[in-house]
């Protein structure tokens, strides 16, 4: 069986006032049939753009994109896929059932009972004759999921399906997505919210500025725990020595945090700190979370994060140096370095 | 086919709920109702002037509705992202565009039918004109207006595949004016028998004449305003006009589809 989704060196360039922006930059994705694939990245990373290319709504600048073995945009493939856009909107004068009938008719499906069954499945059985304008956000999102099931698709594209929803709605949507997998469907789900994705995705790709910075099975990416060693009164020279390819190191006014894989011996760090005149504050083991991957992967330019975490993981030559020294030049460097 | 009709149906549903359009329609209907009450008209002229005025109101209102309705047809779909769910289904872009256009034409027809009904009611009740002949002759004019406005809507749909709604409003409005009100002016400039016209101006006027659809031909109100007049070969003239409109609409939609097909949405 062919791959559900494959992209080869996919590039999408937009012309802007300041020249050209690579919104998607040599993107290589491989999504296997039957898996829930998380497509992660901060806002503006190029997730929606990639999905639109895969659907044939916009066109790539170069590279190739295949969906269910056919070139993206193939109209026959559209019978076997479905798409839930980011923050979708529906014709507000229509009721939930009318919307379903409308989308069904686009497949040539005239079966009203089928529409009702799907609305029942997303718990809208009692509200299907109310206009969409009276629906809450969560209800609208559930209509969106119901319409995405009309053609019993093999492959679903869900763009930020839990965006802007309250926690209960989150859980409802997540449970529905898990049911899709049990039915053998492939789900391609984009998100910048990690907590949901972590629990449901088999594999993820993390992208930043249109480039994949980490990709793989979650259990592989999340393998092992982390140990975090915190110390005060440390010199910059010590921080430099700690950077050996697997550690996430930050130094702020003498406060050193070394976040390391748990297969390494924290005693080495403790000894080094002590011999450099530093004072150990804590040594804390913890489970690795998707957040770690995410932070590590996008650390090249993520201003939002609380501390300066520099990644060694997943992004080959991206060995930028923290804290002042190489920081200003970082953004350009990471762009150019990646293969 | 079912996809095109479904898209047309939802477009119609959206259009008849758009407040701007309803306000314009309401103003039109209001004018139709108060027109006979304008006592300033002298009794002898009244019949003729009132007919011309009434039909003029219908024409103007319909033209404004046709343009306002269609310039936002595609941009609204993109802005609200409804187009994405539709195009991710097995719907081709031409089907989408044709569906949107047909929906707009349905809505236009519905609104024009309402105005025509109002007009007939006004003439029947206030002017006591109840003969089928009189009312039928009067009703024939908005029918041709409808064909005209369908053509105008196609012009606006064509432009909407590559310009913004505001630009489109002026472009389509301009094309309509050039093709109707200023038509005779351009005709005069393009006339090869006139020696006093600068050749460049004549060439330009000829090009405009050829490209811009002739909306003026659809204004068949003369016989309705002056019931005495009899027009020879009226049926074949009407059929010819409808053929002309369909031809232009097809060209415009095909050109629009070619542009829209390559466009990023
Ligand atoms: N039509 C466009 N023209 C120019 N830039 C665009 C266009 N569409 C998207 N972008 C830019 O591409 C980047 C990626 O956008 P998007 O794919 O929506 O990101 P994400 O979905 O990951 O949040 C953003 O910086 C956005 O401003
Ligand atoms: Mg997005």
Coordinates of C-alpha atoms and ligand atoms in Angstrom, one line a residue:
Chain A
X1 CA 0.0 0.0 0.0
X2 CA 1.3 3.4 -0.9
X3 CA 2.0 6.1 1.6
X4 CA -1.0 8.2 2.6
X5 CA 0.9 11.4 2.2
X6 CA 4.3 12.1 0.8
X7 CA 6.1 15.3 0.0
X8 CA 9.5 15.6 -1.6
X9 CA 11.4 18.8 -1.2
X10 CA 8.2 20.8 -1.1
X11 CA 8.7 24.5 -1.4
X12 CA 6.2 27.3 -1.2
X13 CA 7.5 30.8 -1.7
X14 CA 5.5 34.0 -1.4
X15 CA 6.8 37.3 -2.7
X16 CA 6.8 39.9 0.0
X17 CA 7.9 43.5 0.2
X18 CA 11.2 42.4 1.6
X19 CA 11.8 39.9 -1.1
X20 CA 10.8 36.2 -1.0
X21 CA 9.7 34.2 2.0
X22 CA 9.9 30.5 2.0
X23 CA 6.8 29.6 3.9
X24 CA 7.4 25.9 3.2
X25 CA 11.0 25.0 2.8
X26 CA 12.1 21.7 1.3
X27 CA 9.6 19.8 3.3
X28 CA 9.8 16.0 3.3
X29 CA 6.9 14.2 4.9
X30 CA 6.0 10.5 4.9
X31 CA 2.7 9.6 6.5
X32 CA 1.9 5.9 6.7
X33 CA -1.7 4.6 6.1
X34 CA -3.7 4.1 9.3
X35 CA -1.6 6.4 11.6
X36 CA -2.5 9.6 13.4
X37 CA 0.2 12.0 12.3
X38 CA 0.8 15.1 14.2
X39 CA 2.0 18.1 12.2
X40 CA 3.3 20.5 14.8
X41 CA 4.8 23.9 14.8
X42 CA 4.3 27.4 16.2
X43 CA 1.9 29.9 14.6
X44 CA 3.1 30.9 11.1
X45 CA 5.3 27.8 10.7
X46 CA 3.6 26.9 7.5
X47 CA 1.2 24.1 8.6
X48 CA -1.9 25.5 6.9
X49 CA 0.0 26.3 3.8
X50 CA 1.2 22.7 3.6
X51 CA -2.3 21.3 4.0
X52 CA -3.6 23.6 1.3
X53 CA -1.0 22.4 -1.1
X54 CA -1.9 18.8 -0.3
X55 CA -5.5 19.6 -1.1
X56 CA -4.7 21.4 -4.3
X57 CA -6.2 24.6 -3.0
X58 CA -2.9 26.4 -3.6
X59 CA 0.1 25.3 -5.6
X60 CA 3.7 24.6 -4.6
X61 CA 6.5 26.6 -6.0
X62 CA 8.7 23.5 -6.4
X63 CA 8.9 19.9 -5.2
X64 CA 6.2 17.3 -5.2
X65 CA 3.3 16.4 -3.1
X66 CA 1.4 13.1 -3.2
X67 CA -1.9 12.2 -1.5
X68 CA -3.0 8.5 -1.5
X69 CA -0.4 7.9 -4.2
X70 CA -1.7 10.6 -6.6
X71 CA -0.5 14.1 -7.2
X72 CA -2.0 16.6 -4.8
X73 CA -5.3 18.1 -6.0
X74 CA -6.4 15.0 -7.9
X75 CA -10.2 15.2 -8.0
X76 CA -10.7 11.4 -7.7
X77 CA -8.6 11.4 -4.5
X78 CA -11.0 14.0 -3.1
X79 CA -13.6 11.3 -2.9
X80 CA -11.4 9.5 -0.3
X81 CA -10.2 12.4 1.8
X82 CA -11.7 15.1 3.8
X83 CA -10.6 18.4 5.3
X84 CA -11.6 20.4 8.4
X85 CA -10.1 23.9 8.0
X86 CA -8.7 26.0 10.7
X87 CA -11.5 28.1 12.3
X88 CA -14.1 27.0 9.9
X89 CA -17.2 28.9 9.1
X90 CA -20.5 27.6 7.8
X91 CA -23.3 29.3 6.0
X92 CA -25.0 30.6 9.1
X93 CA -28.6 30.6 7.9
X94 CA -28.5 26.8 7.5
X95 CA -29.2 24.3 10.2
X96 CA -26.7 21.6 11.1
X97 CA -28.7 19.0 9.1
X98 CA -28.9 21.3 6.0
X99 CA -25.2 21.9 6.1
X100 CA -24.6 18.2 6.2
X101 CA -27.0 17.7 3.3
X102 CA -25.2 20.4 1.4
X103 CA -21.8 18.8 1.8
X104 CA -23.3 15.4 1.1
X105 CA -24.7 16.6 -2.2
X106 CA -21.2 17.6 -3.3
X107 CA -20.4 13.9 -3.2
X108 CA -23.6 13.1 -4.9
X109 CA -24.9 11.6 -1.6
X110 CA -28.6 12.1 -1.1
X111 CA -29.1 10.0 2.0
X112 CA -30.6 12.2 4.8
X113 CA -30.5 9.3 7.3
X114 CA -26.7 9.1 6.7
X115 CA -26.4 12.8 7.6
X116 CA -28.5 12.3 10.7
X117 CA -26.5 9.3 11.8
X118 CA -23.2 11.3 11.6
X119 CA -24.7 14.2 13.5
X120 CA -25.8 11.8 16.2
X121 CA -22.4 10.4 16.3
X122 CA -20.9 13.8 17.2
X123 CA -23.7 14.4 19.7
X124 CA -25.7 16.9 17.7
X125 CA -28.8 14.8 17.3
X126 CA -30.9 17.2 19.4
X127 CA -29.6 20.3 17.7
X128 CA -29.5 19.4 14.1
X129 CA -32.6 21.5 13.2
X130 CA -31.2 24.6 14.8
X131 CA -29.4 27.2 12.6
X132 CA -25.6 27.1 12.8
X133 CA -25.6 30.7 14.0
X134 CA -26.9 29.4 17.3
X135 CA -24.2 26.8 17.7
X136 CA -21.3 27.2 20.1
X137 CA -17.8 27.0 18.8
X138 CA -17.5 23.4 20.0
X139 CA -20.7 22.5 18.3
X140 CA -19.6 24.1 15.1
X141 CA -16.4 22.1 15.3
X142 CA -18.4 18.9 15.8
X143 CA -20.5 19.7 12.7
X144 CA -17.1 20.1 10.9
X145 CA -16.0 16.7 12.0
X146 CA -19.4 15.2 11.0
X147 CA -19.1 16.7 7.6
X148 CA -15.6 15.4 7.3
X149 CA -17.0 11.9 7.8
X150 CA -19.6 12.1 5.1
X151 CA -17.7 10.2 2.4
X152 CA -16.2 7.7 4.9
X153 CA -12.7 9.0 4.1
X154 CA -9.5 7.1 4.2
X155 CA -7.6 10.2 5.1
X156 CA -8.6 13.2 7.1
X157 CA -6.9 16.6 7.3
X158 CA -7.7 18.3 10.5
X159 CA -6.2 21.8 10.8
X160 CA -6.0 22.9 14.4
X161 CA -9.1 20.9 15.3
X162 CA -9.1 21.9 19.0
X163 CA -8.1 25.5 18.4
X164 CA -10.1 27.9 20.6
X165 CA -12.1 25.2 22.3
X166 CA -12.8 24.8 26.0
X167 CA -11.2 21.8 27.8
X168 CA -14.4 19.6 27.6
X169 CA -14.7 20.3 23.9
X170 CA -11.1 19.3 23.5
X171 CA -11.7 16.0 25.1
X172 CA -14.7 15.3 22.9
X173 CA -12.9 16.1 19.7
X174 CA -9.9 14.0 20.8
X175 CA -12.0 11.0 21.6
X176 CA -13.6 11.3 18.2
X177 CA -10.2 11.4 16.5
X178 CA -9.2 8.3 18.4
X179 CA -12.3 6.5 17.1
X180 CA -11.2 7.4 13.5
X181 CA -8.0 5.5 14.0
X182 CA -9.9 2.4 15.3
X183 CA -11.8 2.5 12.0
X184 CA -8.5 2.4 10.1
X185 CA -8.5 6.0 8.9
X186 CA -5.3 8.0 8.5
X187 CA -5.5 11.3 10.3
X188 CA -3.2 14.2 9.6
X189 CA -3.7 16.7 12.4
X190 CA -2.0 20.0 12.6
X191 CA -1.6 21.8 15.9
X192 CA 0.4 24.1 18.0
X193 CA -1.2 22.7 21.2
X194 CA 0.9 19.8 22.3
X195 CA -1.1 18.3 25.1
X196 CA -3.8 17.0 22.7
X197 CA -1.5 15.7 20.1
X198 CA 0.8 14.0 22.6
X199 CA -2.0 11.6 23.6
X200 CA -3.3 10.7 20.2
X201 CA -0.5 10.8 17.7
X202 CA 1.5 7.9 16.5
X203 CA 4.1 10.0 14.8
X204 CA 4.8 13.7 14.6
X205 CA 6.7 16.1 12.5
X206 CA 7.7 19.4 14.0
X207 CA 8.2 22.2 11.7
X208 CA 9.4 25.7 12.1
X209 CA 9.6 28.4 9.4
X210 CA 8.6 25.8 6.9
X211 CA 11.3 23.3 7.7
X212 CA 11.0 20.0 9.4
X213 CA 13.2 20.1 12.6
X214 CA 12.2 16.7 14.0
X215 CA 10.2 13.8 12.7
X216 CA 9.5 10.3 13.9
X217 CA 7.5 8.0 16.0
X218 CA 6.5 9.6 19.3
X219 CA 7.8 6.7 21.4
X220 CA 11.2 7.1 19.7
X221 CA 11.3 10.8 20.0
X222 CA 10.1 10.7 23.6
X223 CA 12.3 7.8 24.5
X224 CA 14.1 8.1 27.9
X225 CA 13.5 10.6 30.5
X226 CA 15.4 13.8 31.2
X227 CA 17.3 15.0 34.2
X228 CA 17.5 18.6 35.0
X229 CA 20.5 19.8 37.1
X230 CA 20.3 23.4 38.4
X231 CA 23.2 25.2 39.9
X232 CA 24.0 28.8 41.0
X233 CA 27.2 30.8 40.6
X234 CA 28.5 29.1 37.5
X235 CA 30.9 30.7 35.0
X236 CA 30.2 30.9 31.3
X237 CA 33.1 28.7 30.5
X238 CA 31.4 25.8 32.5
X239 CA 28.2 26.2 30.5
X240 CA 30.2 25.9 27.3
X241 CA 31.8 22.7 28.5
X242 CA 28.3 21.2 29.3
X243 CA 27.3 21.4 25.6
X244 CA 28.1 18.1 24.3
X245 CA 25.4 17.4 21.8
X246 CA 22.6 16.0 23.9
X247 CA 22.3 18.5 26.7
X248 CA 20.0 21.5 26.7
X249 CA 22.0 24.2 28.5
X250 CA 21.0 27.6 29.7
X251 CA 22.9 30.1 31.8
X252 CA 21.4 33.2 33.2
X253 CA 23.3 35.4 35.7
X254 CA 25.3 32.5 36.9
X255 CA 22.3 30.2 37.2
X256 CA 23.0 27.1 35.1
X257 CA 20.4 24.7 34.0
X258 CA 21.5 21.5 32.3
X259 CA 18.7 19.4 30.9
X260 CA 20.1 16.1 29.9
X261 CA 19.1 12.6 28.8
X262 CA 18.7 10.2 31.8
X263 CA 21.1 7.7 30.3
X264 CA 23.9 10.0 31.2
X265 CA 25.4 10.3 34.7
X266 CA 24.3 13.5 36.4
X267 CA 27.3 13.1 38.8
X268 CA 29.6 14.2 36.0
X269 CA 27.7 17.5 35.9
X270 CA 27.5 17.8 39.6
X271 CA 31.3 17.2 39.9
X272 CA 32.1 19.7 37.2
X273 CA 29.9 22.4 38.8
X274 CA 31.5 21.9 42.2
X275 CA 35.0 22.0 40.8
X276 CA 34.1 25.2 39.0
X277 CA 33.0 26.8 42.2
X278 CA 29.3 26.5 41.6
X279 CA 26.6 25.4 44.0
X280 CA 24.1 22.7 43.1
X281 CA 20.5 23.7 43.7
X282 CA 18.7 20.6 42.5
X283 CA 18.9 17.4 40.5
X284 CA 15.4 16.4 39.2
X285 CA 14.6 13.5 37.0
X286 CA 11.5 13.8 34.9
X287 CA 9.6 12.2 32.0
X288 CA 10.3 13.6 28.6
X289 CA 7.3 15.4 27.1
X290 CA 6.4 16.5 23.7
X291 CA 7.0 20.0 24.9
X292 CA 10.6 19.2 25.3
X293 CA 10.8 18.1 21.7
X294 CA 8.9 21.2 20.6
X295 CA 11.1 23.6 22.5
X296 CA 14.2 21.9 21.5
X297 CA 13.1 21.8 17.9
X298 CA 12.1 25.4 17.5
X299 CA 14.5 26.9 20.0
X300 CA 16.5 28.5 17.1
X301 CA 14.3 31.6 17.3
X302 CA 11.5 31.0 19.7
X303 CA 11.3 34.2 21.7
X304 CA 8.3 33.0 23.7
X305 CA 10.0 30.5 25.8
X306 CA 11.1 31.4 29.3
X307 CA 14.7 30.4 29.1
X308 CA 17.2 30.1 26.4
X309 CA 17.1 26.5 25.5
X310 CA 19.4 25.5 22.7
X311 CA 18.8 22.3 20.9
X312 CA 21.1 19.6 19.9
X313 CA 18.4 17.2 19.2
X314 CA 16.8 16.4 15.8
X315 CA 18.4 19.3 13.9
X316 CA 21.8 18.1 12.9
X317 CA 24.2 21.0 12.6
X318 CA 22.2 23.4 14.6
X319 CA 24.7 23.8 17.5
X320 CA 24.1 27.4 18.2
X321 CA 25.6 28.8 21.4
X322 CA 23.5 30.3 24.1
X323 CA 23.7 33.4 26.2
X324 CA 24.9 36.4 24.4
X325 CA 27.9 35.0 22.4
X326 CA 26.2 33.6 19.3
X327 CA 22.7 34.5 20.1
X328 CA 22.3 37.6 17.9
X329 CA 23.4 35.8 14.7
X330 CA 21.4 32.7 15.6
X331 CA 18.4 33.2 13.4
X332 CA 20.3 33.5 10.2
X333 CA 22.7 30.7 11.1
X334 CA 20.1 28.1 11.8
X335 CA 18.4 28.9 8.5
X336 CA 21.5 28.3 6.5
X337 CA 22.9 25.3 8.4
X338 CA 20.1 22.8 8.0
X339 CA 20.4 20.3 5.2
Chain B
X1 CA -24.5 18.5 -11.8
X2 CA -25.9 18.0 -8.3
X3 CA -22.8 19.8 -7.0
X4 CA -23.4 22.9 -9.1
X5 CA -27.1 23.0 -8.2
X6 CA -26.3 22.6 -4.5
X7 CA -23.8 25.4 -4.6
X8 CA -26.3 27.5 -6.5
X9 CA -29.0 26.8 -3.9
X10 CA -26.8 27.7 -0.9
X11 CA -25.7 30.8 -2.8
X12 CA -29.3 31.8 -3.3
X13 CA -30.0 31.2 0.4
X14 CA -27.1 33.4 1.4
X15 CA -27.9 36.1 -1.1
X16 CA -31.6 36.6 -0.1
X17 CA -30.4 37.1 3.5
X18 CA -27.8 39.7 2.8
X19 CA -28.9 42.9 4.5
X20 CA -27.3 45.3 1.9
X21 CA -29.2 43.6 -0.9
X22 CA -32.5 43.7 1.0
X23 CA -32.1 47.3 1.8
X24 CA -31.4 48.2 -1.9
X25 CA -34.4 46.0 -2.8
X26 CA -36.6 47.7 -0.2
X27 CA -35.7 51.2 -1.5
X28 CA -36.5 50.1 -5.1
X29 CA -39.9 48.7 -4.0
X30 CA -40.6 51.8 -2.0
X31 CA -40.0 54.0 -5.1
X32 CA -42.3 51.8 -7.2
X33 CA -45.1 52.2 -4.7
X34 CA -44.8 56.0 -4.3
X35 CA -44.2 56.7 -7.9
X36 CA -47.9 57.0 -8.9
X37 CA -48.4 59.4 -5.9
X38 CA -46.0 62.0 -7.4
X39 CA -48.7 64.5 -8.2
X40 CA -46.3 66.8 -9.9
X41 CA -46.8 64.8 -13.1
X42 CA -49.3 66.3 -15.4
X43 CA -52.2 64.0 -16.2
X44 CA -51.7 63.7 -19.9
X45 CA -48.1 62.8 -19.7
X46 CA -48.6 60.8 -16.6
X47 CA -49.1 57.4 -18.1
X48 CA -46.0 57.6 -20.3
X49 CA -43.8 59.2 -17.7
X50 CA -44.9 56.9 -14.9
X51 CA -44.1 53.8 -17.0
X52 CA -40.7 55.1 -17.9
X53 CA -40.0 56.1 -14.3
X54 CA -41.2 52.8 -12.9
X55 CA -39.2 50.7 -15.4
X56 CA -36.2 52.9 -14.8
X57 CA -36.4 52.3 -11.1
X58 CA -36.5 48.6 -11.7
X59 CA -33.5 48.7 -14.1
X60 CA -31.4 50.8 -11.8
X61 CA -32.2 48.8 -8.7
X62 CA -31.5 45.6 -10.5
X63 CA -28.2 46.8 -11.8
X64 CA -27.0 47.8 -8.4
X65 CA -28.2 44.5 -6.9
X66 CA -26.5 42.6 -9.6
X67 CA -23.2 44.2 -9.1
X68 CA -23.2 44.3 -5.3
X69 CA -24.4 40.7 -5.2
X70 CA -21.7 39.4 -7.5
X71 CA -18.6 41.3 -6.6
X72 CA -18.5 39.6 -3.1
X73 CA -19.5 36.2 -4.4
X74 CA -16.0 34.7 -4.5
X75 CA -14.2 37.0 -2.0
X76 CA -16.7 36.2 0.7
X77 CA -16.1 32.5 0.2
X78 CA -12.4 32.9 0.5
X79 CA -12.5 35.2 3.5
X80 CA -14.9 32.8 5.4
X81 CA -12.9 29.8 4.2
X82 CA -16.1 28.1 3.1
X83 CA -14.5 27.6 -0.3
X84 CA -11.9 25.3 1.3
X85 CA -14.3 22.7 2.5
X86 CA -16.1 22.8 -0.8
X87 CA -12.9 22.5 -3.0
X88 CA -11.6 19.7 -0.8
X89 CA -14.7 17.7 -1.9
X90 CA -14.8 16.3 -5.4
X91 CA -15.8 19.6 -6.8
X92 CA -13.9 21.2 -9.7
X93 CA -13.3 24.9 -9.7
X94 CA -15.4 25.5 -12.8
X95 CA -18.3 23.8 -11.1
X96 CA -17.9 26.0 -8.1
X97 CA -17.8 29.2 -10.2
X98 CA -20.8 28.2 -12.3
X99 CA -22.7 27.2 -9.2
X100 CA -22.0 30.6 -7.5
X101 CA -23.0 32.4 -10.7
X102 CA -26.2 30.5 -11.1
X103 CA -27.1 31.1 -7.4
X104 CA -26.5 34.8 -8.0
X105 CA -28.7 34.7 -11.1
X106 CA -31.5 32.9 -9.2
X107 CA -31.3 35.5 -6.4
X108 CA -31.4 38.2 -8.9
X109 CA -34.4 36.7 -10.6
X110 CA -36.2 36.4 -7.4
X111 CA -35.6 40.0 -6.4
X112 CA -36.6 41.2 -9.8
X113 CA -39.7 39.1 -9.8
X114 CA -40.7 40.8 -6.6
X115 CA -40.2 44.3 -8.1
X116 CA -42.1 43.3 -11.2
X117 CA -44.9 42.0 -9.1
X118 CA -45.0 45.2 -7.1
X119 CA -45.0 47.2 -10.3
X120 CA -47.9 45.2 -11.8
X121 CA -49.8 45.5 -8.6
X122 CA -49.3 49.2 -8.5
X123 CA -50.6 49.6 -12.0
X124 CA -53.5 47.3 -11.4
X125 CA -54.6 48.8 -8.2
X126 CA -53.7 52.5 -8.4
X127 CA -54.1 52.9 -12.2
X128 CA -56.9 50.4 -12.8
X129 CA -55.0 48.8 -15.6
X130 CA -56.1 45.2 -15.3
X131 CA -56.1 44.0 -18.9
X132 CA -53.7 41.2 -19.7
X133 CA -52.5 43.1 -22.7
X134 CA -51.4 46.2 -20.8
X135 CA -49.8 44.3 -17.9
X136 CA -48.2 41.7 -20.1
X137 CA -46.6 44.4 -22.3
X138 CA -45.3 46.0 -19.1
X139 CA -44.0 42.8 -17.6
X140 CA -42.1 41.9 -20.7
X141 CA -39.6 44.7 -20.1
X142 CA -38.3 43.5 -16.7
X143 CA -37.9 40.0 -18.3
X144 CA -35.4 41.5 -20.7
X145 CA -33.8 43.5 -17.9
X146 CA -33.3 40.1 -16.2
X147 CA -31.4 38.8 -19.2
X148 CA -29.4 42.0 -19.2
X149 CA -28.6 41.7 -15.5
X150 CA -27.6 38.1 -15.9
X151 CA -25.0 39.3 -18.4
X152 CA -23.9 42.1 -16.0
X153 CA -23.5 39.5 -13.2
X154 CA -21.3 37.4 -15.5
X155 CA -19.2 40.5 -16.1
X156 CA -18.8 41.0 -12.4
X157 CA -18.1 37.3 -11.8
X158 CA -15.4 37.4 -14.4
X159 CA -13.7 40.4 -12.8
X160 CA -14.1 38.9 -9.4
X161 CA -11.6 36.2 -10.3
X162 CA -8.8 38.6 -10.4
X163 CA -9.7 42.0 -8.8
X164 CA -10.8 43.1 -5.4
X165 CA -14.5 43.7 -4.8
X166 CA -14.2 47.5 -4.6
X167 CA -12.3 47.7 -7.9
X168 CA -14.7 45.2 -9.4
X169 CA -17.6 47.4 -8.3
X170 CA -16.3 50.3 -10.4
X171 CA -15.1 48.1 -13.3
X172 CA -18.5 46.3 -13.6
X173 CA -20.4 49.5 -13.1
X174 CA -18.2 51.2 -15.7
X175 CA -18.8 48.4 -18.2
X176 CA -22.5 48.6 -17.6
X177 CA -22.5 52.4 -18.2
X178 CA -20.4 52.2 -21.3
X179 CA -22.6 49.4 -22.6
X180 CA -25.9 51.1 -21.9
X181 CA -26.0 54.8 -21.2
X182 CA -22.9 55.8 -23.2
X183 CA -23.4 53.1 -25.8
X184 CA -24.7 55.6 -28.5
X185 CA -21.7 57.9 -27.7
X186 CA -19.2 55.1 -28.4
X187 CA -21.3 54.1 -31.4
X188 CA -20.9 57.6 -32.8
X189 CA -17.2 57.7 -32.3
X190 CA -16.7 54.3 -33.9
X191 CA -18.8 55.2 -36.9
X192 CA -16.4 54.8 -39.9
X193 CA -18.5 57.1 -42.1
X194 CA -17.6 60.1 -39.9
X195 CA -14.5 62.0 -41.1
X196 CA -14.3 64.4 -38.2
X197 CA -13.2 61.7 -35.7
X198 CA -9.5 61.3 -34.8
X199 CA -8.5 57.8 -36.1
X200 CA -7.0 56.8 -32.7
X201 CA -10.2 57.7 -30.9
X202 CA -12.2 55.9 -33.5
X203 CA -10.1 52.7 -33.2
X204 CA -10.4 52.9 -29.4
X205 CA -14.1 53.4 -29.6
X206 CA -14.4 50.5 -32.0
X207 CA -12.4 48.2 -29.6
X208 CA -14.7 49.2 -26.7
X209 CA -17.7 48.6 -28.9
X210 CA -16.6 45.2 -29.8
X211 CA -15.5 44.1 -26.3
X212 CA -18.1 45.6 -24.1
X213 CA -21.5 43.9 -24.3
X214 CA -24.3 46.0 -25.7
X215 CA -26.6 46.4 -22.8
X216 CA -28.7 49.0 -24.6
X217 CA -30.3 46.5 -26.8
X218 CA -32.0 44.9 -23.8
X219 CA -33.9 48.1 -23.0
X220 CA -37.1 47.2 -24.9
X221 CA -39.3 49.6 -23.0
X222 CA -40.2 51.9 -25.9
X223 CA -43.2 49.8 -26.9
X224 CA -44.3 49.4 -23.3
X225 CA -44.0 53.1 -22.6
X226 CA -45.8 54.1 -25.7
X227 CA -48.3 51.3 -26.2
X228 CA -49.2 52.6 -29.7
X229 CA -45.9 51.5 -31.2
X230 CA -45.8 48.1 -32.9
X231 CA -42.4 46.5 -33.4
X232 CA -41.8 44.2 -36.3
X233 CA -40.3 40.8 -35.7
X234 CA -40.4 41.2 -32.0
X235 CA -40.1 37.5 -31.2
X236 CA -37.0 36.8 -33.3
X237 CA -35.5 40.0 -31.9
X238 CA -36.0 38.8 -28.4
X239 CA -34.6 35.3 -29.2
X240 CA -31.6 36.9 -30.8
X241 CA -31.0 39.0 -27.8
X242 CA -31.2 36.1 -25.4
X243 CA -28.8 34.2 -27.7
X244 CA -26.5 37.2 -27.7
X245 CA -26.6 37.3 -23.8
X246 CA -25.9 33.6 -23.5
X247 CA -23.0 33.8 -25.8
X248 CA -21.4 36.6 -23.9
X249 CA -22.1 34.9 -20.5
X250 CA -20.5 31.7 -21.7
X251 CA -17.4 33.6 -22.9
X252 CA -17.1 35.5 -19.6
X253 CA -17.6 32.4 -17.5
X254 CA -15.0 30.4 -19.5
X255 CA -12.5 33.3 -19.2
X256 CA -13.3 33.5 -15.5
X257 CA -12.8 29.8 -15.0
X258 CA -9.5 29.9 -16.8
X259 CA -8.2 32.5 -14.5
X260 CA -9.8 31.0 -11.4
X261 CA -8.4 27.6 -12.1
X262 CA -4.8 28.8 -11.8
X263 CA -5.5 31.1 -8.9
X264 CA -4.5 30.5 -5.3
X265 CA -7.5 30.9 -3.0
Ligands
LIG1 N1 -1.0 34.3 0.6 C1 0.1 34.6 1.3 N2 1.0 35.6 1.0 C2 2.0 35.8 1.8 N3 2.3 35.2 2.9 C3 1.5 34.2 3.3 C4 0.3 33.9 2.6 N4 -0.3 32.9 3.2 C5 0.4 32.6 4.3 N5 1.5 33.4 4.4 C6 2.5 33.4 5.4 O1 3.0 32.1 5.5 C7 3.4 31.8 6.9 C8 2.8 30.5 7.2 O2 1.4 30.6 7.3 P1 0.5 29.3 7.7 O3 0.8 28.2 6.8 O4 -0.9 29.8 7.8 O5 1.1 29.0 9.2 P2 0.5 28.0 10.3 O6 -0.7 27.4 9.8 O7 1.6 27.1 10.6 O8 0.2 28.9 11.5 C9 2.9 33.0 7.7 O9 4.0 33.7 8.1 C10 2.0 33.7 6.8 O10 2.0 35.1 7.1
LIG2 MG1 -2.6 27.5 10.5

